[in-house]
Tab-separated table of C-alpha atoms in Angstrom:
chain	number	residue	atom	x	y	z
A	186	MET	CA	-93.707	-8.892	168.473
A	187	ALA	CA	-91.340	-12.178	168.262
A	188	GLU	CA	-88.974	-12.968	165.620
A	189	GLY	CA	-89.973	-15.092	162.808
A	190	SER	CA	-89.006	-18.579	162.308
A	191	LEU	CA	-87.058	-17.515	159.161
A	192	ALA	CA	-85.305	-14.367	160.714
A	193	ARG	CA	-82.248	-13.673	159.204
A	194	GLN	CA	-82.387	-16.060	156.932
A	195	VAL	CA	-82.410	-16.261	152.697
A	196	ALA	CA	-85.041	-18.388	151.320
A	197	VAL	CA	-85.180	-18.991	147.309
A	198	VAL	CA	-88.273	-19.782	146.113
A	199	THR	CA	-88.866	-20.565	142.271
A	200	GLY	CA	-91.872	-20.272	140.637
A	201	ALA	CA	-93.263	-17.931	142.977
A	202	GLY	CA	-95.484	-15.413	140.505
A	203	ARG	CA	-98.594	-17.750	141.763
A	204	GLY	CA	-99.955	-20.614	143.815
A	205	VAL	CA	-98.026	-22.732	146.363
A	206	GLY	CA	-94.843	-20.496	145.100
A	207	ARG	CA	-96.344	-17.065	145.781
A	208	ALA	CA	-97.565	-18.181	149.422
A	209	MET	CA	-94.524	-19.857	149.939
A	210	ALA	CA	-93.168	-16.344	149.035
A	211	ARG	CA	-95.367	-14.451	151.495
A	212	LEU	CA	-95.432	-16.762	154.477
A	213	PHE	CA	-91.190	-16.979	154.373
A	214	ALA	CA	-91.311	-13.065	154.475
A	215	ALA	CA	-93.937	-12.811	157.258
A	216	GLU	CA	-91.673	-15.296	159.205
A	217	GLY	CA	-88.736	-12.968	158.798
A	218	ALA	CA	-86.842	-14.166	155.886
A	219	ASP	CA	-84.927	-11.807	153.127
A	220	VAL	CA	-86.823	-13.376	149.553
A	221	ALA	CA	-85.347	-13.902	146.243
A	222	ILE	CA	-88.043	-15.094	144.058
A	223	CYS	CA	-88.591	-16.018	140.329
A	224	ALA	CA	-90.594	-16.818	137.737
A	225	ARG	CA	-91.181	-16.868	133.685
A	226	THR	CA	-93.840	-14.823	133.863
A	227	ALA	CA	-93.278	-10.529	134.844
A	228	THR	CA	-96.535	-9.671	134.882
A	229	GLN	CA	-97.334	-12.259	137.749
A	230	LEU	CA	-94.094	-11.589	139.680
A	231	GLU	CA	-93.737	-8.386	139.591
A	232	PRO	CA	-97.156	-7.840	141.747
A	233	VAL	CA	-95.306	-10.067	144.215
A	234	ALA	CA	-92.181	-8.667	144.739
A	235	GLU	CA	-94.177	-5.180	145.052
A	236	GLU	CA	-95.996	-6.503	148.104
A	237	LEU	CA	-93.376	-8.642	150.026
A	238	ARG	CA	-91.341	-5.195	149.301
A	239	ALA	CA	-94.561	-3.033	150.349
A	240	GLY	CA	-94.078	-5.288	154.409
A	241	GLY	CA	-90.512	-4.278	154.554
A	242	THR	CA	-89.400	-7.790	153.042
A	243	LYS	CA	-85.723	-7.461	151.611
A	244	VAL	CA	-86.795	-8.724	147.758
A	245	VAL	CA	-84.746	-10.251	144.793
A	246	SER	CA	-87.022	-10.751	141.721
A	247	GLN	CA	-86.268	-11.844	138.496
A	248	THR	CA	-87.710	-13.040	135.609
A	249	VAL	CA	-85.924	-16.568	134.734
A	250	ASP	CA	-86.667	-19.515	132.665
A	251	ILE	CA	-85.337	-22.224	134.786
A	252	THR	CA	-84.566	-24.590	131.363
A	253	GLU	CA	-81.524	-21.503	130.579
A	254	TRP	CA	-78.688	-22.139	132.569
A	255	GLU	CA	-77.160	-18.809	131.774
A	256	GLN	CA	-80.337	-17.284	133.526
A	257	VAL	CA	-80.519	-19.458	136.598
A	258	GLN	CA	-77.022	-19.048	137.013
A	259	ALA	CA	-77.031	-14.946	136.516
A	260	PHE	CA	-80.243	-15.153	138.956
A	261	ALA	CA	-78.551	-16.842	141.732
A	262	ASN	CA	-75.230	-14.830	141.918
A	263	GLU	CA	-77.231	-11.771	141.641
A	264	VAL	CA	-79.367	-12.793	144.840
A	265	ALA	CA	-76.036	-13.831	146.603
A	266	ALA	CA	-74.611	-10.887	145.754
A	267	GLN	CA	-77.619	-8.980	147.234
A	268	LEU	CA	-78.502	-11.025	150.000
A	269	GLY	CA	-75.570	-13.509	151.001
A	270	PRO	CA	-75.881	-17.086	151.759
A	271	VAL	CA	-78.790	-18.845	151.178
A	272	ASN	CA	-80.530	-20.953	153.759
A	273	VAL	CA	-83.870	-22.263	152.152
A	274	LEU	CA	-83.877	-23.508	148.157
A	275	ILE	CA	-87.035	-24.511	147.015
A	276	ASN	CA	-87.474	-25.866	143.869
A	277	ASN	CA	-91.169	-25.101	143.181
A	278	ALA	CA	-91.442	-23.821	139.835
A	279	ALA	CA	-92.973	-26.953	137.421
A	280	ALA	CA	-94.677	-26.950	134.047
A	281	GLY	CA	-97.687	-28.464	133.961
A	282	ALA	CA	-99.333	-31.775	133.187
A	283	ASP	CA	-99.278	-32.438	129.796
A	284	LEU	CA	-102.671	-34.525	128.718
A	285	ASP	CA	-101.767	-36.112	125.441
A	286	ASN	CA	-100.859	-39.781	124.868
A	287	ILE	CA	-97.117	-40.417	124.458
A	288	ALA	CA	-98.086	-41.319	120.756
A	289	ASP	CA	-99.829	-38.258	120.054
A	290	SER	CA	-97.296	-35.852	122.021
A	291	ASP	CA	-96.150	-33.026	120.039
A	292	ALA	CA	-92.013	-34.237	120.707
A	293	PRO	CA	-90.546	-30.457	121.187
A	294	ALA	CA	-93.512	-29.977	123.967
A	295	TRP	CA	-92.963	-33.168	125.422
A	296	ALA	CA	-89.448	-32.909	126.169
A	297	LYS	CA	-89.798	-29.036	127.280
A	298	THR	CA	-91.903	-30.482	129.569
A	299	ALA	CA	-90.134	-33.104	131.421
A	300	ILE	CA	-87.089	-30.647	131.176
A	301	THR	CA	-88.569	-28.299	133.158
A	302	ASN	CA	-89.572	-30.488	135.602
A	303	VAL	CA	-86.080	-32.229	136.396
A	304	ILE	CA	-83.636	-30.500	134.481
A	305	GLY	CA	-84.678	-27.035	135.658
A	306	PRO	CA	-84.640	-27.684	139.644
A	307	TYR	CA	-81.210	-29.543	138.735
A	308	PHE	CA	-79.636	-26.042	137.196
A	309	VAL	CA	-81.547	-23.956	140.124
A	310	SER	CA	-79.573	-26.511	142.872
A	311	ARG	CA	-76.355	-25.971	140.440
A	312	GLY	CA	-76.827	-22.262	140.738
A	313	PHE	CA	-77.325	-22.138	144.368
A	314	ILE	CA	-75.468	-25.086	145.812
A	315	PRO	CA	-72.066	-22.691	145.715
A	316	HIS	CA	-74.371	-20.054	147.671
A	317	LEU	CA	-75.618	-21.765	150.090
A	318	LYS	CA	-75.125	-21.836	153.810
A	319	ASP	CA	-74.031	-24.663	155.585
A	320	GLY	CA	-76.595	-26.199	157.519
A	321	ALA	CA	-78.911	-25.021	154.617
A	322	ARG	CA	-82.685	-26.516	153.465
A	323	ILE	CA	-83.808	-27.701	149.978
A	324	VAL	CA	-87.254	-28.896	149.366
A	325	ASN	CA	-87.833	-30.460	145.877
A	326	PHE	CA	-91.701	-30.121	144.925
A	327	GLY	CA	-92.538	-33.777	144.290
A	328	SER	CA	-96.301	-35.325	142.577
A	329	GLY	CA	-97.851	-38.624	142.950
A	330	ASN	CA	-97.388	-38.891	138.888
A	331	GLY	CA	-93.286	-38.907	139.580
A	332	HIS	CA	-94.194	-42.186	141.769
A	333	VAL	CA	-97.364	-43.855	140.212
A	334	PRO	CA	-97.495	-43.781	136.414
A	335	VAL	CA	-100.401	-41.771	134.873
A	336	ALA	CA	-101.769	-41.896	131.237
A	337	ARG	CA	-101.804	-38.986	129.497
A	338	ARG	CA	-99.091	-37.175	132.074
A	339	SER	CA	-95.485	-38.944	130.803
A	340	ALA	CA	-93.769	-35.986	130.390
A	341	TYR	CA	-94.504	-34.726	133.662
A	342	GLY	CA	-94.357	-38.101	135.606
A	343	VAL	CA	-90.805	-38.567	134.053
A	344	GLY	CA	-89.624	-34.958	135.192
A	345	ARG	CA	-91.114	-35.618	138.544
A	346	ALA	CA	-89.412	-39.177	138.921
A	347	GLY	CA	-86.089	-37.677	137.902
A	348	LEU	CA	-86.563	-34.856	140.630
A	349	SER	CA	-87.397	-37.363	143.341
A	350	MET	CA	-84.016	-39.634	142.534
A	351	LEU	CA	-82.069	-35.783	142.370
A	352	THR	CA	-83.534	-35.094	145.455
A	353	LYS	CA	-81.754	-38.446	147.009
A	354	CYS	CA	-78.257	-37.938	145.225
A	355	MET	CA	-78.239	-34.210	146.687
A	356	ALA	CA	-78.876	-35.711	150.051
A	357	LEU	CA	-76.311	-37.921	149.825
A	358	GLU	CA	-73.926	-35.475	148.370
A	359	LEU	CA	-74.696	-32.670	150.581
A	360	TRP	CA	-74.892	-34.182	154.169
A	361	GLU	CA	-71.517	-32.955	154.701
A	362	ARG	CA	-72.353	-29.164	154.864
A	363	GLY	CA	-75.079	-30.180	156.884
A	364	ILE	CA	-77.398	-29.321	153.912
A	365	GLU	CA	-80.773	-31.079	153.985
A	366	VAL	CA	-82.894	-32.070	151.028
A	367	ASN	CA	-86.078	-33.525	150.830
A	368	GLU	CA	-89.077	-33.843	148.479
A	369	PHE	CA	-92.339	-32.763	149.034
A	370	ILE	CA	-95.796	-33.811	147.703
A	371	PRO	CA	-98.660	-31.356	148.324
A	372	GLY	CA	-101.066	-33.224	146.614
A	373	PRO	CA	-104.037	-31.597	144.655
A	374	THR	CA	-103.919	-27.965	145.568
A	375	ALA	CA	-106.206	-25.207	144.588
A	376	THR	CA	-104.060	-23.736	141.625
A	377	VAL	CA	-103.930	-23.470	138.143
A	378	MET	CA	-102.012	-26.931	138.200
A	379	LEU	CA	-105.079	-28.892	139.925
A	380	PRO	CA	-105.956	-31.127	136.955
A	381	TRP	CA	-109.670	-30.357	137.260
A	382	ALA	CA	-109.191	-26.824	136.592
A	383	MET	CA	-107.305	-27.122	133.935
A	384	HIS	CA	-110.038	-25.315	132.384
A	385	LEU	CA	-109.906	-22.431	134.379
A	386	ASP	CA	-106.730	-20.118	134.644
A	387	ASP	CA	-107.932	-17.616	137.720
A	388	GLU	CA	-106.801	-18.830	140.892
A	389	ASP	CA	-109.161	-16.753	142.839
A	390	GLU	CA	-112.151	-18.732	140.751
A	391	ILE	CA	-110.287	-21.630	141.168
A	392	ALA	CA	-109.758	-21.602	145.160
A	393	ARG	CA	-113.613	-20.375	145.120
A	394	GLN	CA	-114.565	-23.694	143.370
A	395	PHE	CA	-112.787	-26.289	144.462
A	396	ALA	CA	-110.313	-25.288	147.614
A	397	ASP	CA	-111.397	-27.808	150.146
A	398	ARG	CA	-113.807	-29.438	148.209
A	399	PRO	CA	-113.112	-33.469	147.338
A	400	SER	CA	-111.812	-34.237	144.187
A	401	PRO	CA	-113.997	-35.844	141.439
A	402	GLU	CA	-111.185	-37.872	140.195
A	403	ASN	CA	-110.594	-39.605	143.177
A	404	PRO	CA	-112.741	-38.717	146.520
A	405	SER	CA	-110.377	-39.500	149.396
A	406	GLU	CA	-108.468	-36.058	147.472
A	407	ARG	CA	-109.457	-32.745	148.895
A	408	ALA	CA	-107.783	-29.866	146.981
A	409	LYS	CA	-105.571	-27.809	149.687
A	410	THR	CA	-105.216	-24.183	149.826
A	411	PRO	CA	-102.096	-23.018	148.388
A	412	MET	CA	-101.169	-21.474	151.901
A	413	GLU	CA	-101.902	-24.968	153.578
A	414	ALA	CA	-99.355	-26.506	151.406
A	415	ALA	CA	-96.895	-23.788	151.802
A	416	GLU	CA	-97.546	-24.228	155.871
A	417	HIS	CA	-96.041	-27.801	155.656
A	418	VAL	CA	-92.900	-26.038	153.466
A	419	LEU	CA	-92.197	-24.298	156.728
A	420	TRP	CA	-92.502	-26.689	158.795
A	421	MET	CA	-90.017	-28.805	157.119
A	422	VAL	CA	-87.206	-25.795	156.370
A	423	THR	CA	-87.983	-25.461	160.042
A	424	ARG	CA	-86.760	-29.064	161.734
A	425	PRO	CA	-83.568	-28.669	163.799
A	426	PRO	CA	-80.396	-29.833	162.232
A	427	GLY	CA	-79.641	-33.440	162.062
A	428	GLY	CA	-83.259	-34.418	161.045
A	429	PRO	CA	-84.551	-36.026	157.850
A	430	THR	CA	-82.791	-36.032	154.485
A	431	GLY	CA	-83.372	-37.870	151.514
A	432	GLN	CA	-86.761	-38.337	152.331
A	433	LEU	CA	-90.210	-37.872	151.008
A	434	TYR	CA	-92.633	-35.772	152.970
A	435	SER	CA	-96.226	-36.091	151.110
A	436	LEU	CA	-99.895	-34.284	152.233
A	437	MET	CA	-101.467	-36.741	149.750
A	438	ARG	CA	-104.585	-38.962	150.563
A	439	ARG	CA	-103.619	-41.731	148.528
A	440	PRO	CA	-101.150	-44.264	148.813
A	441	VAL	CA	-98.196	-42.764	146.771
B	269	MET	CA	-98.153	-26.608	168.737
B	270	GLY	CA	-102.224	-27.411	168.862
B	271	ASN	CA	-103.577	-29.137	171.654
B	272	LEU	CA	-104.821	-32.894	172.440
B	273	SER	CA	-107.294	-32.004	175.638
B	274	GLY	CA	-110.215	-34.289	175.549
B	275	LYS	CA	-108.447	-36.499	173.114
B	276	VAL	CA	-107.588	-40.457	174.022
B	277	ALA	CA	-104.521	-41.656	172.761
B	278	LEU	CA	-103.433	-45.847	172.979
B	279	VAL	CA	-99.656	-46.577	172.487
B	280	THR	CA	-98.602	-50.253	172.033
B	281	GLY	CA	-95.247	-50.958	173.508
B	282	GLY	CA	-95.597	-47.915	175.778
B	283	GLY	CA	-93.219	-48.773	178.446
B	284	ARG	CA	-89.663	-48.024	177.174
B	285	GLY	CA	-88.304	-46.580	174.213
B	286	ILE	CA	-89.624	-44.622	171.287
B	287	GLY	CA	-93.297	-45.391	172.863
B	288	ARG	CA	-92.656	-44.060	176.189
B	289	SER	CA	-91.606	-40.767	174.371
B	290	THR	CA	-94.566	-40.929	172.435
B	291	ALA	CA	-96.613	-41.145	175.224
B	292	ILE	CA	-95.614	-38.777	176.817
B	293	ALA	CA	-95.488	-36.473	174.076
B	294	LEU	CA	-99.157	-36.534	173.264
B	295	ALA	CA	-99.529	-36.268	177.597
B	296	GLY	CA	-98.045	-33.070	177.177
B	297	ALA	CA	-100.672	-32.170	174.687
B	298	GLY	CA	-103.269	-32.579	176.646
B	299	ALA	CA	-104.623	-36.417	175.809
B	300	ASP	CA	-105.348	-39.163	177.954
B	301	LEU	CA	-103.331	-42.307	177.658
B	302	ALA	CA	-103.592	-45.484	177.539
B	303	VAL	CA	-100.735	-47.551	177.228
B	304	CYS	CA	-99.575	-51.472	177.372
B	305	SER	CA	-96.425	-53.200	177.221
B	306	ARG	CA	-95.104	-56.451	178.501
B	307	THR	CA	-93.471	-55.110	181.309
B	308	GLN	CA	-95.142	-54.011	184.765
B	309	ALA	CA	-92.605	-52.134	186.141
B	310	GLU	CA	-91.805	-50.327	183.117
B	311	LEU	CA	-96.018	-49.573	182.632
B	312	ASP	CA	-95.626	-48.194	186.222
B	313	GLU	CA	-93.060	-46.179	185.426
B	314	VAL	CA	-94.642	-44.288	182.469
B	315	ALA	CA	-97.885	-44.179	183.662
B	316	GLU	CA	-96.423	-41.815	186.554
B	317	GLN	CA	-95.188	-39.635	184.392
B	318	VAL	CA	-98.365	-39.537	182.684
B	319	LYS	CA	-100.012	-38.471	185.487
B	320	ALA	CA	-97.621	-35.861	186.358
B	321	THR	CA	-98.819	-34.431	182.797
B	322	GLY	CA	-102.101	-34.109	184.275
B	323	SER	CA	-103.696	-36.126	181.518
B	324	ASP	CA	-105.078	-39.972	182.895
B	325	CYS	CA	-103.140	-43.258	182.100
B	326	PHE	CA	-104.758	-46.474	181.613
B	327	THR	CA	-102.310	-49.414	181.787
B	328	GLY	CA	-102.622	-53.435	181.057
B	329	VAL	CA	-99.709	-55.769	180.738
B	330	VAL	CA	-100.256	-57.701	176.615
B	331	ASP	CA	-98.261	-59.390	174.239
B	332	VAL	CA	-100.067	-58.253	171.260
B	333	THR	CA	-99.839	-61.647	169.457
B	334	ASP	CA	-102.387	-62.705	171.916
B	335	ARG	CA	-105.710	-62.282	170.334
B	336	ALA	CA	-107.357	-62.880	173.663
B	337	ALA	CA	-105.142	-60.434	175.796
B	338	VAL	CA	-105.363	-57.716	173.640
B	339	GLU	CA	-108.909	-57.896	173.072
B	340	ARG	CA	-109.152	-58.484	177.105
B	341	PHE	CA	-106.768	-54.730	177.376
B	342	CYS	CA	-109.157	-53.182	174.237
B	343	ALA	CA	-112.278	-53.976	176.229
B	344	GLY	CA	-111.263	-52.158	179.358
B	345	LEU	CA	-109.986	-49.616	177.276
B	346	VAL	CA	-113.067	-48.804	175.604
B	347	ASP	CA	-114.720	-49.621	179.425
B	348	HIS	CA	-112.465	-46.858	180.588
B	349	TYR	CA	-112.523	-44.145	178.005
B	350	SER	CA	-115.440	-45.224	175.657
B	351	ARG	CA	-113.463	-44.489	172.575
B	352	VAL	CA	-110.046	-44.147	171.276
B	353	ASP	CA	-108.905	-40.918	169.036
B	354	ILE	CA	-105.164	-41.734	168.439
B	355	LEU	CA	-104.031	-45.135	167.700
B	356	VAL	CA	-100.060	-45.519	167.744
B	357	ASN	CA	-98.923	-48.976	166.945
B	358	ASN	CA	-95.418	-49.302	168.414
B	359	ALA	CA	-95.095	-52.704	169.757
B	360	GLY	CA	-92.419	-54.017	167.895
B	361	GLY	CA	-88.903	-55.299	167.664
B	362	GLY	CA	-86.351	-57.722	165.651
B	363	LEU	CA	-86.183	-61.383	167.767
B	364	GLU	CA	-84.906	-62.891	165.290
B	365	ARG	CA	-80.989	-62.085	163.348
B	366	ALA	CA	-79.987	-64.723	161.876
B	367	VAL	CA	-79.629	-65.325	157.967
B	368	VAL	CA	-82.237	-66.747	156.665
B	369	ALA	CA	-80.192	-70.066	155.977
B	370	GLU	CA	-79.857	-70.611	159.839
B	371	ALA	CA	-83.129	-68.668	161.379
B	372	ASP	CA	-85.156	-70.643	163.711
B	373	PRO	CA	-88.831	-70.788	162.085
B	374	ASP	CA	-90.167	-70.258	165.782
B	375	LEU	CA	-88.410	-66.627	166.173
B	376	TRP	CA	-88.851	-66.043	162.590
B	377	ARG	CA	-92.459	-66.210	162.488
B	378	ARG	CA	-92.725	-64.601	166.494
B	379	THR	CA	-91.091	-61.509	164.512
B	380	VAL	CA	-94.025	-61.094	161.636
B	381	GLU	CA	-96.251	-61.421	164.966
B	382	VAL	CA	-95.219	-58.658	167.126
B	383	ASN	CA	-94.310	-56.430	164.351
B	384	LEU	CA	-97.161	-57.016	161.504
B	385	PHE	CA	-99.851	-59.087	163.100
B	386	GLY	CA	-100.164	-57.122	166.416
B	387	THR	CA	-100.586	-53.887	164.224
B	388	PHE	CA	-103.399	-55.501	162.592
B	389	LEU	CA	-104.814	-57.390	165.851
B	390	PHE	CA	-105.006	-53.763	167.417
B	391	THR	CA	-106.513	-52.232	164.650
B	392	ARG	CA	-108.721	-54.599	164.016
B	393	THR	CA	-110.192	-55.207	167.505
B	394	LEU	CA	-110.182	-51.309	168.242
B	395	LEU	CA	-111.271	-49.963	164.392
B	396	GLU	CA	-115.218	-49.778	165.364
B	397	HIS	CA	-114.254	-47.828	168.999
B	398	ILE	CA	-111.742	-45.546	166.752
B	399	SER	CA	-114.130	-41.854	166.408
B	400	ASP	CA	-114.244	-40.504	163.103
B	401	GLY	CA	-111.638	-38.056	161.973
B	402	GLY	CA	-109.540	-40.154	164.075
B	403	LYS	CA	-105.659	-41.465	163.403
B	404	ILE	CA	-103.700	-44.039	163.208
B	405	ILE	CA	-99.994	-44.326	163.597
B	406	ASN	CA	-97.833	-47.235	162.437
B	407	VAL	CA	-94.582	-47.140	163.762
B	408	SER	CA	-92.368	-48.687	160.661
B	409	SER	CA	-88.655	-48.913	159.930
B	410	GLY	CA	-86.695	-47.476	157.309
B	411	MET	CA	-86.162	-51.486	156.610
B	412	GLY	CA	-89.310	-51.986	155.664
B	413	LEU	CA	-88.701	-50.442	152.817
B	414	LYS	CA	-85.143	-51.647	152.092
B	415	ALA	CA	-83.150	-55.484	152.274
B	416	GLY	CA	-80.818	-55.487	154.971
B	417	MET	CA	-78.714	-59.267	156.022
B	418	GLN	CA	-79.360	-61.259	158.539
B	419	ALA	CA	-83.198	-59.673	160.064
B	420	SER	CA	-85.675	-60.901	157.155
B	421	ALA	CA	-88.425	-61.210	159.211
B	422	TYR	CA	-87.862	-57.966	160.345
B	423	ASN	CA	-87.777	-56.583	156.817
B	424	VAL	CA	-90.597	-58.921	155.716
B	425	ALA	CA	-92.903	-57.951	158.629
B	426	LYS	CA	-92.099	-53.966	158.378
B	427	ALA	CA	-92.559	-54.257	154.451
B	428	GLY	CA	-96.454	-55.889	155.427
B	429	VAL	CA	-97.195	-52.875	158.071
B	430	HIS	CA	-96.648	-50.440	155.063
B	431	ILE	CA	-98.708	-52.122	152.809
B	432	PHE	CA	-101.094	-52.747	155.404
B	433	THR	CA	-100.957	-48.616	155.977
B	434	GLU	CA	-101.760	-47.949	152.566
B	435	CYS	CA	-104.623	-51.143	152.715
B	436	LEU	CA	-105.839	-49.411	155.681
B	437	ALA	CA	-106.143	-45.554	154.154
B	438	ASN	CA	-107.868	-46.631	151.133
B	439	GLU	CA	-110.523	-48.191	153.679
B	440	LEU	CA	-110.853	-45.354	156.421
B	441	TRP	CA	-110.634	-42.165	154.276
B	442	PRO	CA	-114.602	-42.455	154.425
B	443	ARG	CA	-114.466	-42.367	158.063
B	444	ARG	CA	-112.189	-39.441	158.134
B	445	ILE	CA	-109.495	-41.547	159.708
B	446	ASP	CA	-106.117	-40.960	158.829
B	447	ILE	CA	-103.451	-43.696	158.834
B	448	ASN	CA	-99.866	-43.302	158.357
B	449	ASN	CA	-96.598	-44.785	158.528
B	450	LEU	CA	-93.340	-43.062	160.738
B	451	VAL	CA	-90.135	-44.197	160.209
B	452	PRO	CA	-87.926	-43.167	162.941
B	453	GLY	CA	-84.242	-44.053	161.416
B	454	PRO	CA	-81.972	-45.288	163.900
B	455	VAL	CA	-82.844	-44.254	167.829
B	456	ALA	CA	-81.174	-45.158	171.141
B	457	THR	CA	-83.203	-47.574	172.130
B	458	SER	CA	-82.976	-50.995	174.014
B	459	THR	CA	-83.776	-52.571	171.287
B	460	PHE	CA	-81.663	-51.254	168.661
B	461	ASN	CA	-79.304	-51.573	171.398
B	462	ARG	CA	-79.863	-55.477	171.126
B	463	ASP	CA	-79.827	-55.303	174.932
B	464	ASP	CA	-80.756	-58.362	177.479
B	465	PRO	CA	-83.800	-58.135	178.525
B	466	SER	CA	-82.041	-58.481	182.024
B	467	ALA	CA	-79.977	-55.573	181.466
B	468	ARG	CA	-81.352	-52.720	179.520
B	469	THR	CA	-78.848	-50.014	179.106
B	470	PRO	CA	-79.863	-46.071	179.939
B	471	THR	CA	-80.798	-43.917	176.708
B	472	ALA	CA	-77.611	-41.370	177.626
B	473	ASP	CA	-75.147	-44.296	177.607
B	474	ILE	CA	-76.420	-45.500	174.147
B	475	LEU	CA	-76.290	-42.406	172.397
B	476	ALA	CA	-72.703	-41.969	173.760
B	477	ARG	CA	-71.910	-45.173	172.387
B	478	PHE	CA	-72.879	-44.219	168.878
B	479	ALA	CA	-71.992	-40.304	169.430
B	480	GLU	CA	-69.274	-40.426	166.665
B	481	ALA	CA	-70.794	-42.990	164.129
B	482	PRO	CA	-73.588	-45.077	163.744
B	483	PRO	CA	-73.199	-48.528	163.917
B	484	ALA	CA	-71.654	-49.992	160.765
B	485	HIS	CA	-74.849	-51.363	158.797
B	486	PHE	CA	-75.817	-47.832	158.792
B	487	PRO	CA	-73.841	-45.538	156.401
B	488	GLU	CA	-71.840	-42.709	158.017
B	489	PHE	CA	-74.411	-39.745	157.741
B	490	GLU	CA	-77.079	-41.282	159.522
B	491	ARG	CA	-77.525	-40.350	163.336
B	492	VAL	CA	-78.539	-42.241	166.369
B	493	LYS	CA	-81.112	-40.062	167.944
B	494	HIS	CA	-82.996	-39.864	171.209
B	495	PRO	CA	-86.553	-41.160	171.209
B	496	ASP	CA	-88.059	-38.057	172.325
B	497	GLU	CA	-87.374	-36.583	168.625
B	498	VAL	CA	-89.399	-39.447	167.564
B	499	GLY	CA	-91.997	-38.621	170.190
B	500	LYS	CA	-91.922	-35.388	168.663
B	501	LEU	CA	-93.003	-36.192	164.966
B	502	ALA	CA	-95.653	-38.630	166.247
B	503	LEU	CA	-97.119	-36.133	168.371
B	504	TRP	CA	-96.781	-33.553	164.862
B	505	MET	CA	-98.764	-36.434	163.223
B	506	ALA	CA	-101.380	-37.164	165.605
B	507	LEU	CA	-102.108	-32.701	165.650
B	508	ARG	CA	-102.548	-32.765	161.147
B	509	PRO	CA	-106.094	-31.641	160.902
B	510	GLU	CA	-108.953	-33.729	159.498
B	511	GLY	CA	-108.065	-33.948	156.069
B	512	GLY	CA	-104.253	-34.434	156.526
B	513	PRO	CA	-101.827	-36.758	154.897
B	514	THR	CA	-103.378	-40.307	154.800
B	515	GLY	CA	-101.846	-43.683	153.432
B	516	GLN	CA	-98.249	-41.742	153.478
B	517	THR	CA	-95.012	-41.948	155.428
B	518	PHE	CA	-93.133	-39.959	157.809
B	519	SER	CA	-89.730	-40.590	158.123
B	520	LEU	CA	-86.763	-39.342	159.817
B	521	ALA	CA	-84.403	-40.985	158.482
B	522	ARG	CA	-80.916	-39.521	157.086
B	523	ARG	CA	-80.191	-42.046	154.337
B	524	PRO	CA	-82.713	-42.138	150.754
B	525	LEU	CA	-84.860	-45.541	151.251
């Protein structure tokens, strides 16, 4: 069998218990990487870890709330100790879009959403940067909501806008180590984050009803499968050295 | 990588540099090519390289700002291939390099015409012949997203290309035609090297000149790349499945834009 495109590499995926995070963990493992995964919900994360181990992949799996610095730091140190220097870091974990006006919002919940979407990825990056191999790749998951204002999604939009800026700052600071940092916007994807499937929490059911079908909100958009988004990220992290950094790669079907 | 056999691709400004690399990359994936530029000798070289891959190559000498010439070339292309699946609006260049206070109004206007009007004109002329599910790739520039100095016409024209791409994406999705910008970042081309047209510098010499550092108006972390690297990205963009990105920008730059 041909060697995978991530053979002998270590890849970290946050929010890997479901959705695009789980698809990336599966794809990176299939491409030969050792994989470190985290999520808040052990009942979602553990089956993913078991599945990957059953396939022969070396896995570090830990329940982490990325808004808790000590937990993130402990995870990063554990990954480095068990798997060695990290080649690929994917900041995928996010908190779902809020659905309230600012005027009606629950202030602590609003803050938690914004924090999860920008401070969380900062903590993860801060924890892992000392353990990154020179030439490593970082992909930060963004959103159209981080670039275009949307009513009743202010906390999510503010968080993702902040992450977009963090991406560019990290690119400016990490290039000397050959580390390339880019933002990725998957556009609508058939996961629990799909805005028109918020009433459902079963991803198989969401995929059955919505994958590859147009958006009821914006008919040019189409809900992608998680694996289609994951394959794009694999392409991004396997570009030759000296490639794009500080850039935005988007699968949206509307101008950002 | 996928396959473009049976597809027809047009690359404007395909005689040299990024356009030539793109034409050869698309031909290498099996597409039949149409290429135009202003210089017959360069077209002959590209046609030979395209045909060496086993693909057909239709060529024409065209100034992309000359409406009659563009329409004549496109009519001939449609006559030859009957349709276009992939349009790469690549022709462009910075002609006016003075500060606004000293700019030559004619050169300023011509810069906008070559980069923006030419992109519109080829798109407008060919649109009814572009297959449903086709692709349009507009070669833009980081300078279209960020102002510099002594290049206002080019900045403005490429900014116009960006918004034109977005307008087209909004209009063309019902035909499943996806249109995106490609930002190459600094590339070792004769245009980038500001060559006099009478003496074009070979790619290898330009790469050698900037091997240690890019020109002073770029940050030190930019890298001057080979045009073939851009051709590869254009090929990847042409190979996206239907329902892929549209109205987006794919950039090889290494500086935040």
